[in-house]
Coordinates of C-alpha atoms and ligand atoms in Angstrom, one line a residue:
X134 CA -29.5 -0.3 -18.8
X135 CA -29.4 -1.9 -22.3
X136 CA -26.8 -1.2 -23.9
X137 CA -28.5 0.2 -26.9
X138 CA -29.8 3.3 -24.7
X139 CA -25.9 4.0 -24.2
X140 CA -23.7 6.3 -26.1
X141 CA -21.3 5.1 -29.0
X142 CA -18.2 5.7 -26.9
X143 CA -19.5 3.7 -23.9
X144 CA -20.1 0.3 -25.7
X145 CA -17.6 -2.1 -26.6
X146 CA -14.3 -3.7 -24.9
X147 CA -10.5 -3.5 -25.5
X148 CA -8.6 -6.4 -25.4
X149 CA -11.9 -7.9 -24.1
X150 CA -12.1 -6.0 -21.1
X151 CA -14.6 -3.1 -20.4
X152 CA -12.8 0.3 -21.7
X153 CA -13.5 1.8 -18.1
X154 CA -11.0 -0.9 -16.6
X155 CA -8.4 1.3 -18.8
X156 CA -9.8 4.8 -17.2
X157 CA -9.3 3.2 -13.7
X158 CA -5.6 1.7 -14.7
X159 CA -4.3 5.0 -15.7
X160 CA -5.8 7.0 -12.7
X161 CA -4.8 4.9 -10.3
X162 CA -1.4 4.7 -12.2
X163 CA -0.9 8.6 -11.8
X164 CA -2.1 8.4 -8.2
X165 CA 0.5 5.6 -7.2
X166 CA 2.8 7.8 -9.7
X167 CA 2.9 10.9 -7.4
X168 CA 2.1 8.3 -3.9
X169 CA 5.4 6.1 -4.7
X170 CA 7.5 9.3 -6.5
X171 CA 6.7 11.4 -3.2
X172 CA 7.8 8.3 -0.9
X173 CA 10.6 7.9 -2.7
X174 CA 11.9 11.6 -1.6
X175 CA 10.1 11.7 1.9
X176 CA 12.9 10.7 4.5
X177 CA 15.6 12.3 2.4
X178 CA 13.8 15.4 2.7
X179 CA 13.4 15.0 6.0
X180 CA 17.2 14.5 6.9
X181 CA 18.1 16.6 4.4
X182 CA 16.0 19.6 4.4
X183 CA 14.8 19.9 7.5
X184 CA 18.0 18.1 9.2
X185 CA 15.8 15.7 11.3
X186 CA 17.6 12.8 12.8
X187 CA 17.0 9.6 11.3
X188 CA 15.2 8.3 14.3
X189 CA 12.7 11.0 14.1
X190 CA 12.2 10.5 10.5
X191 CA 11.7 7.0 10.8
X192 CA 8.8 8.0 13.2
X193 CA 7.5 10.5 10.9
X194 CA 7.8 7.6 8.1
X195 CA 5.6 5.1 9.9
X196 CA 3.1 7.6 11.3
X197 CA 2.4 8.8 7.5
X198 CA 2.5 5.3 5.6
X199 CA 0.7 3.9 8.6
X200 CA -2.4 6.6 8.2
X201 CA -2.4 6.0 4.7
X202 CA -3.9 2.8 5.2
X203 CA -6.3 3.5 8.1
X204 CA -8.0 6.4 6.1
X205 CA -9.1 4.2 3.5
X206 CA -11.1 2.2 6.1
X207 CA -13.2 5.2 6.7
X208 CA -13.5 6.4 3.0
X209 CA -14.9 3.1 1.5
X210 CA -17.3 3.6 4.2
X211 CA -18.1 7.0 3.3
X212 CA -18.0 5.9 -0.1
X213 CA -20.7 2.3 0.3
X214 CA -23.1 4.2 2.4
X215 CA -23.1 8.0 1.0
X216 CA -20.7 9.0 -2.0
X217 CA -20.6 6.0 -4.0
X218 CA -17.0 5.0 -5.2
X219 CA -16.8 7.9 -8.3
X220 CA -17.2 11.0 -6.4
X221 CA -14.9 9.7 -3.6
X222 CA -12.3 9.1 -6.0
X223 CA -12.7 12.4 -8.0
X224 CA -12.6 14.2 -4.2
X225 CA -9.6 11.6 -2.9
X226 CA -7.7 13.2 -6.1
X227 CA -8.0 16.6 -5.5
X228 CA -6.9 16.5 -2.1
X229 CA -4.3 14.5 -3.0
X230 CA -2.8 16.8 -5.6
X231 CA -3.1 19.9 -3.3
X232 CA -1.0 18.0 -0.8
X233 CA 1.6 17.7 -3.5
X234 CA 1.3 21.3 -4.7
X235 CA 1.5 22.1 -1.1
X236 CA 5.0 20.0 -0.3
X237 CA 6.3 22.3 -3.1
X238 CA 6.5 24.9 -0.2
X239 CA 10.0 24.1 1.0
X240 CA 10.4 27.2 3.1
X241 CA 13.8 28.0 4.6
X242 CA 14.7 24.2 5.7
X243 CA 16.1 23.5 9.0
X244 CA 13.4 24.1 12.1
X245 CA 11.5 26.5 9.8
X246 CA 8.6 26.5 11.7
X247 CA 5.9 27.7 9.0
X248 CA 7.5 25.2 6.3
X249 CA 7.1 22.5 9.1
X250 CA 3.9 23.2 9.4
X251 CA 2.7 23.7 6.1
X252 CA 4.6 19.9 5.4
X253 CA 2.3 18.4 8.4
X254 CA -0.7 19.8 6.2
X255 CA 0.4 18.5 3.1
X256 CA 0.5 15.3 4.1
X257 CA -2.6 15.0 6.1
X258 CA -4.1 16.1 2.8
X259 CA -2.5 13.4 1.3
X260 CA -3.4 11.0 3.9
X261 CA -7.0 12.0 3.6
X262 CA -7.4 11.7 0.0
X263 CA -6.0 8.7 -0.2
X264 CA -8.2 7.3 2.2
X265 CA -11.1 8.4 -0.3
X266 CA -9.3 7.0 -3.4
X267 CA -7.4 3.9 -3.1
X268 CA -9.7 1.2 -1.5
X269 CA -13.0 2.7 -3.9
X270 CA -11.2 3.1 -7.2
X271 CA -10.2 -0.5 -6.9
X272 CA -14.0 -1.5 -5.9
X273 CA -15.1 0.3 -9.0
X274 CA -12.4 -2.3 -11.2
X275 CA -15.1 -5.3 -9.6
X276 CA -18.5 -3.7 -10.2
X277 CA -17.4 -3.1 -14.0
X278 CA -17.7 -7.0 -14.4
X279 CA -21.3 -9.3 -13.6
X280 CA -19.8 -11.4 -10.0
X281 CA -19.4 -14.7 -12.1
X282 CA -17.4 -13.1 -14.8
X283 CA -14.1 -14.9 -15.5
X284 CA -12.5 -11.7 -16.6
X285 CA -13.2 -9.9 -12.7
X286 CA -9.6 -11.7 -11.6
X287 CA -7.9 -10.9 -15.2
X288 CA -9.0 -7.3 -14.5
X289 CA -7.2 -7.1 -10.8
X290 CA -3.9 -8.5 -12.7
X291 CA -4.4 -5.6 -15.2
X292 CA -5.0 -2.5 -12.5
X293 CA -2.3 -4.4 -10.0
X294 CA 0.1 -3.8 -13.3
X295 CA -1.1 0.3 -13.6
X296 CA -0.4 0.5 -10.0
X297 CA 3.1 -0.7 -10.3
X298 CA 3.5 1.1 -13.4
X299 CA 2.8 4.2 -11.6
X300 CA 5.1 3.0 -8.7
X301 CA 8.3 2.2 -11.5
X302 CA 7.9 5.6 -13.3
X303 CA 7.0 7.9 -10.2
X304 CA 10.4 7.5 -8.1
X305 CA 12.5 8.1 -11.8
X306 CA 10.7 11.3 -12.2
X307 CA 10.5 12.7 -8.9
X308 CA 13.4 11.2 -7.8
X309 CA 15.7 12.6 -10.2
X310 CA 14.1 15.6 -10.0
X311 CA 13.6 16.4 -6.5
X312 CA 17.2 15.0 -5.8
X313 CA 19.1 16.7 -8.7
X314 CA 16.9 20.2 -9.7
X315 CA 15.3 20.7 -6.1
X316 CA 12.9 19.3 -3.9
X317 CA 10.1 21.3 -4.8
X318 CA 10.6 19.9 -8.6
X319 CA 10.1 16.4 -7.6
X320 CA 6.8 17.0 -5.3
X321 CA 5.8 19.4 -8.3
X322 CA 6.4 16.5 -10.5
X323 CA 4.0 14.3 -8.0
X324 CA 1.3 16.7 -8.4
X325 CA 1.3 17.0 -12.1
X326 CA 0.8 13.2 -12.0
X327 CA -2.2 13.1 -9.8
X328 CA -3.5 16.3 -11.6
X329 CA -3.3 14.1 -14.9
X330 CA -5.0 11.3 -13.1
X331 CA -8.1 13.4 -12.0
X332 CA -8.0 14.7 -16.0
X333 CA -7.9 10.9 -16.9
X334 CA -10.8 10.1 -14.6
X335 CA -13.1 12.7 -15.7
X336 CA -12.5 12.6 -19.0
X337 CA -13.5 8.7 -18.8
X338 CA -16.6 8.8 -16.7
X339 CA -18.6 7.6 -19.6
X340 CA -16.7 5.0 -19.8
X341 CA -17.2 3.8 -16.3
X342 CA -21.1 2.8 -17.4
X343 CA -22.4 4.5 -14.2
X344 CA -20.6 2.5 -12.1
X345 CA -19.8 3.3 -8.5
X346 CA -22.5 6.0 -8.3
X347 CA -24.1 7.4 -5.0
X348 CA -27.2 5.0 -3.9
X349 CA -29.0 7.7 -2.9
X350 CA -28.4 10.7 -5.1
X351 CA -31.6 12.7 -4.1
X352 CA -30.8 12.5 -0.5
X353 CA -27.0 13.2 -0.8
X354 CA -27.7 16.3 -2.5
X355 CA -30.9 17.6 -0.4
X356 CA -29.6 20.5 1.7
X357 CA -29.5 19.0 5.4
X358 CA -27.7 21.9 7.3
X359 CA -29.0 25.1 5.7
X360 CA -27.8 25.2 2.1
X361 CA -25.1 22.6 3.1
X362 CA -26.3 19.3 1.9
X363 CA -25.0 15.8 3.2
X364 CA -22.3 15.7 0.6
X365 CA -20.7 18.7 0.8
X366 CA -20.9 18.1 4.8
X367 CA -18.8 15.2 3.9
X368 CA -16.6 17.0 2.4
X369 CA -16.2 20.2 4.5
X370 CA -15.5 17.7 7.4
X371 CA -13.0 15.8 5.7
X372 CA -10.9 19.1 4.8
X373 CA -11.3 20.1 8.9
X374 CA -9.9 16.9 9.3
X375 CA -6.7 17.7 7.6
X376 CA -6.3 19.7 10.8
X377 CA -6.7 16.5 12.9
X378 CA -4.4 14.2 10.6
X379 CA -1.8 16.9 10.3
X380 CA -1.4 17.0 14.4
X381 CA -1.1 13.1 14.1
X382 CA 1.7 12.8 11.5
X383 CA 3.8 14.6 13.7
X384 CA 2.7 12.7 17.1
X385 CA 3.8 8.9 16.6
X386 CA 2.3 8.0 19.8
X387 CA -1.0 8.9 19.2
X388 CA -1.1 6.9 15.8
X389 CA 0.2 3.8 17.6
X390 CA -2.4 4.4 19.9
X391 CA -5.1 4.6 17.2
X392 CA -4.2 1.4 16.1
X393 CA -3.9 -0.9 19.2
X394 CA -7.8 0.7 19.6
X395 CA -8.8 0.1 16.2
X396 CA -6.7 -3.4 16.5
X397 CA -8.4 -4.7 19.6
X398 CA -11.7 -3.6 18.4
X399 CA -11.6 -5.4 15.8
X400 CA -10.0 -8.4 16.9
X401 CA -12.8 -8.6 19.6
X402 CA -15.7 -7.9 17.1
X403 CA -14.2 -10.9 14.6
X404 CA -14.3 -13.1 17.8
X405 CA -17.7 -12.1 19.1
X406 CA -19.1 -13.0 15.6
X407 CA -16.9 -16.0 15.0
X408 CA -18.0 -17.7 18.8
X409 CA -21.2 -15.7 19.5
X410 CA -22.8 -15.6 15.9
X411 CA -21.2 -18.5 13.6
X412 CA -21.6 -21.9 12.8
X413 CA -18.8 -24.6 13.0
X414 CA -17.1 -24.2 9.7
X415 CA -17.7 -20.1 9.5
X416 CA -15.9 -19.6 12.6
X417 CA -13.3 -21.9 11.7
X418 CA -12.6 -19.8 8.5
X419 CA -13.1 -16.8 10.5
X420 CA -10.0 -18.3 12.6
X421 CA -7.7 -18.8 9.8
X422 CA -8.3 -15.0 8.7
X423 CA -7.6 -13.9 12.0
X424 CA -4.1 -16.0 11.7
X425 CA -3.5 -14.5 8.2
X426 CA -4.0 -11.0 9.1
X427 CA -1.8 -10.9 12.5
X428 CA 1.0 -12.0 10.1
X429 CA 0.5 -9.4 7.7
X430 CA 1.9 -6.5 10.4
X431 CA 5.5 -9.1 10.5
X432 CA 5.7 -9.0 6.7
X433 CA 5.3 -5.3 6.3
X434 CA 6.9 -4.2 9.2
X435 CA 10.1 -5.2 7.7
X436 CA 8.9 -4.9 4.0
X437 CA 8.6 -1.2 4.8
X438 CA 12.6 -0.5 5.6
X439 CA 12.2 0.1 1.6
X440 CA 11.4 3.8 1.6
X441 CA 13.3 4.8 5.1
X442 CA 16.2 3.0 6.6
X443 CA 16.9 1.1 3.1
X444 CA 16.6 4.6 1.4
X445 CA 19.0 6.2 3.6
X446 CA 21.4 3.1 3.4
X447 CA 21.4 3.1 -0.3
X448 CA 22.1 7.1 0.0
X449 CA 25.1 6.7 2.0
X450 CA 26.7 3.4 1.8
X451 CA 26.0 1.7 -1.6
X452 CA 27.8 2.4 -4.8
X453 CA 25.3 3.8 -6.7
X454 CA 27.1 4.2 -10.0
X455 CA 25.6 2.5 -13.2
X456 CA 27.4 3.1 -16.5
X457 CA 29.4 6.2 -15.0
X458 CA 26.4 7.9 -13.3
X459 CA 25.7 8.0 -9.7
X460 CA 22.3 7.2 -9.4
X461 CA 20.1 9.3 -6.9
X462 CA 19.2 7.4 -4.2
X463 CA 15.7 7.6 -4.4
X464 CA 15.1 6.1 -8.5
X465 CA 16.0 2.6 -6.7
X466 CA 12.8 3.0 -5.1
X467 CA 11.3 2.0 -8.6
X468 CA 12.8 -1.4 -8.6
X469 CA 10.1 -2.9 -6.5
X470 CA 7.7 -2.2 -8.7
X471 CA 10.0 -3.1 -12.2
X472 CA 10.4 -6.6 -10.5
X473 CA 6.9 -6.9 -9.8
X474 CA 6.0 -6.1 -13.6
X475 CA 8.6 -8.7 -14.3
X476 CA 7.4 -11.1 -11.8
X477 CA 4.1 -10.8 -11.7
X478 CA 3.3 -13.1 -14.6
X479 CA 5.4 -15.8 -13.7
X480 CA 4.4 -16.2 -10.5
X481 CA 0.4 -16.5 -11.9
X482 CA 2.2 -19.1 -14.2
X483 CA 3.8 -21.0 -11.6
X484 CA 0.8 -21.4 -9.5
X485 CA -1.1 -22.6 -12.0
X486 CA 1.7 -25.1 -12.9
X487 CA 2.1 -26.0 -9.6
X488 CA -1.8 -26.3 -9.1
X489 CA -2.1 -28.8 -11.9
X490 CA 0.2 -31.0 -10.2
X491 CA -1.6 -30.5 -7.1
X492 CA 1.3 -28.8 -5.9
X493 CA 0.4 -25.4 -5.0
X494 CA 1.2 -24.1 -1.8
X495 CA -2.0 -23.4 0.7
X496 CA -2.3 -19.7 1.5
X497 CA -0.9 -19.9 4.6
X498 CA 2.1 -21.7 3.4
X499 CA 2.6 -18.7 1.2
X500 CA 2.7 -16.3 3.8
X501 CA 5.7 -18.5 5.6
X502 CA 7.7 -18.5 2.0
X503 CA 6.6 -14.6 1.9
X504 CA 7.9 -13.9 5.6
X505 CA 11.0 -16.2 4.8
X506 CA 12.0 -14.2 1.8
X507 CA 11.5 -11.3 3.3
X508 CA 13.7 -12.1 5.6
X509 CA 16.4 -13.5 3.6
X510 CA 16.1 -10.6 1.7
X511 CA 17.9 -8.7 4.4
X512 CA 20.3 -11.6 5.1
X513 CA 21.4 -10.8 1.5
X514 CA 22.4 -7.4 1.9
X515 CA 24.0 -8.0 5.2
X516 CA 26.5 -10.8 3.3
X517 CA 26.8 -8.6 0.5
X518 CA 28.0 -5.6 2.6
X519 CA 30.3 -7.8 4.5
X520 CA 31.4 -9.5 1.4
X521 CA 32.6 -6.2 0.2
X522 CA 34.0 -4.8 3.4
X523 CA 32.1 -2.6 5.9
X524 CA 34.7 0.3 4.9
X525 CA 33.9 0.1 1.3
X526 CA 30.9 0.9 -0.5
X527 CA 28.3 -1.9 -0.8
X528 CA 28.0 -3.2 -4.6
X529 CA 24.2 -1.9 -6.0
X530 CA 23.8 -5.5 -7.1
X531 CA 23.1 -6.2 -3.4
X532 CA 20.3 -3.6 -3.4
X533 CA 19.0 -5.5 -6.1
X534 CA 18.7 -8.6 -4.7
X535 CA 17.3 -7.4 -1.6
X536 CA 14.4 -6.0 -3.4
X537 CA 13.8 -9.1 -6.0
X538 CA 13.5 -11.2 -2.6
X539 CA 11.4 -8.5 -1.1
X540 CA 9.4 -8.3 -4.2
X541 CA 8.9 -12.5 -4.6
X542 CA 7.9 -12.4 -1.3
X543 CA 5.0 -9.6 -1.7
X544 CA 3.7 -11.8 -4.6
X545 CA 3.4 -14.4 -2.3
X546 CA 1.7 -12.2 0.2
X547 CA 0.2 -9.3 -1.1
X548 CA -2.1 -10.4 -3.6
X549 CA -2.8 -14.1 -1.9
X550 CA -4.2 -12.2 0.9
X551 CA -6.4 -9.8 -0.9
X552 CA -8.3 -13.0 -2.5
X553 CA -8.1 -15.0 1.0
X554 CA -10.0 -12.1 2.7
X555 CA -12.7 -12.1 0.3
X556 CA -13.2 -16.2 0.3
X557 CA -12.8 -16.4 4.1
X558 CA -15.1 -13.7 5.0
X559 CA -18.7 -14.1 5.2
X560 CA -20.4 -12.3 1.9
X561 CA -22.1 -9.6 4.7
X562 CA -18.6 -9.0 6.1
X563 CA -16.6 -8.4 2.7
X564 CA -16.1 -4.7 3.1
X565 CA -15.3 -4.7 6.7
X566 CA -12.7 -7.8 6.4
X567 CA -11.0 -5.7 3.4
X568 CA -11.0 -2.8 5.6
X569 CA -9.3 -4.7 8.1
X570 CA -6.8 -6.2 5.7
X571 CA -5.7 -2.3 5.4
X572 CA -5.6 -1.9 8.7
X573 CA -3.2 -4.7 9.6
X574 CA -1.4 -3.1 6.6
X575 CA -1.2 0.5 8.8
X576 CA -0.1 -1.5 11.9
X577 CA 2.8 -3.2 9.6
X578 CA 4.0 0.6 8.5
X579 CA 4.0 1.7 12.0
X580 CA 6.2 -1.5 13.5
X581 CA 8.3 -0.7 10.3
X582 CA 8.8 3.5 11.5
X583 CA 9.6 1.9 14.8
X584 CA 12.2 -0.7 13.5
X585 CA 13.8 2.4 10.7
X586 CA 13.4 4.9 14.1
X587 CA 15.7 2.2 16.7
X588 CA 18.0 2.0 13.6
X589 CA 18.4 5.4 13.8
X590 CA 18.8 5.9 17.3
X591 CA 21.4 2.7 17.4
X592 CA 23.3 4.1 14.5
X593 CA 23.6 7.3 15.7
X594 CA 25.2 6.0 19.3
X595 CA 27.5 3.7 17.4
X596 CA 31.1 4.1 16.5
X597 CA 30.3 2.2 13.0
X598 CA 26.5 3.5 12.1
X599 CA 26.8 0.9 9.2
X600 CA 27.3 -1.8 10.9
X601 CA 25.0 -1.2 13.9
X602 CA 22.6 -0.8 10.7
X603 CA 23.6 -4.0 9.7
X604 CA 23.2 -5.8 13.0
X605 CA 19.2 -4.6 13.0
X606 CA 19.2 -5.9 9.5
X607 CA 20.2 -9.4 10.6
X608 CA 18.3 -9.7 13.4
X609 CA 15.1 -8.6 11.7
X610 CA 16.2 -11.0 8.9
X611 CA 16.5 -14.2 10.9
X612 CA 13.3 -12.9 12.7
X613 CA 11.2 -12.8 9.6
X614 CA 12.8 -16.3 8.6
X615 CA 12.1 -17.9 11.9
X616 CA 8.2 -16.7 11.8
X617 CA 7.9 -18.0 8.3
X618 CA 9.2 -21.2 9.1
X619 CA 6.7 -21.7 12.3
X620 CA 4.1 -20.2 10.1
X621 CA 5.0 -23.2 7.2
X622 CA 5.1 -25.7 9.7
X623 CA 1.3 -24.5 11.1
X624 CA 0.0 -23.9 7.6
X625 CA -1.7 -27.3 7.2
X626 CA -3.7 -27.1 10.4
X627 CA -4.9 -23.4 9.3
X628 CA -5.4 -25.0 5.3
X629 CA -7.7 -27.1 7.5
X630 CA -9.4 -24.5 8.9
X631 CA -10.0 -22.8 5.7
X632 CA -12.7 -25.6 4.5
X633 CA -11.9 -25.1 0.8
X634 CA -13.7 -27.8 -0.5
X635 CA -16.8 -26.6 1.0
X636 CA -16.7 -23.1 -0.3
X637 CA -18.2 -23.9 -3.8
X638 CA -21.5 -25.2 -1.4
X639 CA -21.4 -21.6 0.3
Ligands
LIG872 N1 2.0 -1.9 -3.6 C1 0.6 -2.3 -3.8 C2 -0.2 -0.4 -3.7 O1 0.9 0.3 -3.7 C3 0.3 -2.5 -2.4 C4 0.8 -1.9 -1.0 C5 0.6 -2.2 0.2 O2 -0.5 -3.4 0.3 N2 1.1 -2.5 1.5 O3 -1.2 -0.8 -3.9

């Protein structure tokens, strides 16, 4: 469409980018506000309101966060083939808002069965909603630019800032309200955040320049079953799937089986592609991608203690007084996003600076560094707590230190990994590769749940729960460092498999 045919508002740019980028920025910012705001309260709510053990809440946290990253694989597929991304994002946003509103129903606490069922249903709404929203809103960002547009990478950087601005503000607002005024106010704030995101997205529709629309709109809206169209069938089935997902969140083992099955199918499929259908160079790249994918669960398995066991540790054993005020534990969940906003530009500049000197670490080396840093973060907390004496509250500076190291680790792995997946995959396999990247993250979240549950179990049995927690942190810290060092040693071989020099020709 010629730009002259577009309404006035849709033309022009802001800060050199299509204005639509800022619609996506704010919509995703509010979605992440609700996601991280709610996540900050989750284990505190489980242990203090529903009086669950640390072990059970660790399991539930793991099941919830891993399902949140499994469903985007399906949401991405449905958007690509039927709905288009814009409708998928809008539908997802509505489901998420319903979920947060439903969470506001506290019921009687303890083992109140009605409240618990409402709770599982609420989490399931958020999981299904995020499946429709998360990957698809990121996809529209790319669609605003021609394929070879140099502004594409900076656009994703801007978008990642939106994610983390939401991740920063959510725990502050929802955490403060939830822990000081009442749980339902915290979850209510998350719902308001998501509703604001939906409003921004709906009002900003013209600025999306018709991107992310369904490929075959007539087919989508034509009656299929009686008066029900294909589009409505997807909506109805998705809402019905909430029931199954609600069952899954409370059945951790079933999520584990689901992940193993999906992981086995994905690995088998990739190996079949690699050895059955690909030339040597593409096969090598596929093997390099599999190597990186296998490290993803290790990283997130350690990192994702943040919202579960570290959140509980902060609540119970950290001196949270800052300027005379005892800061609620959940508010510290914003520190990771704060550091991302501060460090991301420095890392971008660092890679460029090192790159000019031929010293930029390769992608696998960055993964190794990420694992070393996430491990070191745990050791920093362990050493800090021991230095202060286990009978004393740990100084809050060590919480900042663990998050600082986890953030620098995240910056070596998360954006780097996404970009590597898009480079290593054959063009026909990019979507599936991205989906599997999220699946590997989901596996990490599941492992994180197992570790948090284990910490809960051993500290419940131990005479000194703090010591028991720190022993696990020490073990996983050294484990992260150990795997990281091995990855650093293997990095030159894996780098060769990536055949980066021949990427341009491809
Ligand atoms: N913090 C990023 C986000 O919320 C990435 C999270 C992840 O991949 N686990 O989008």
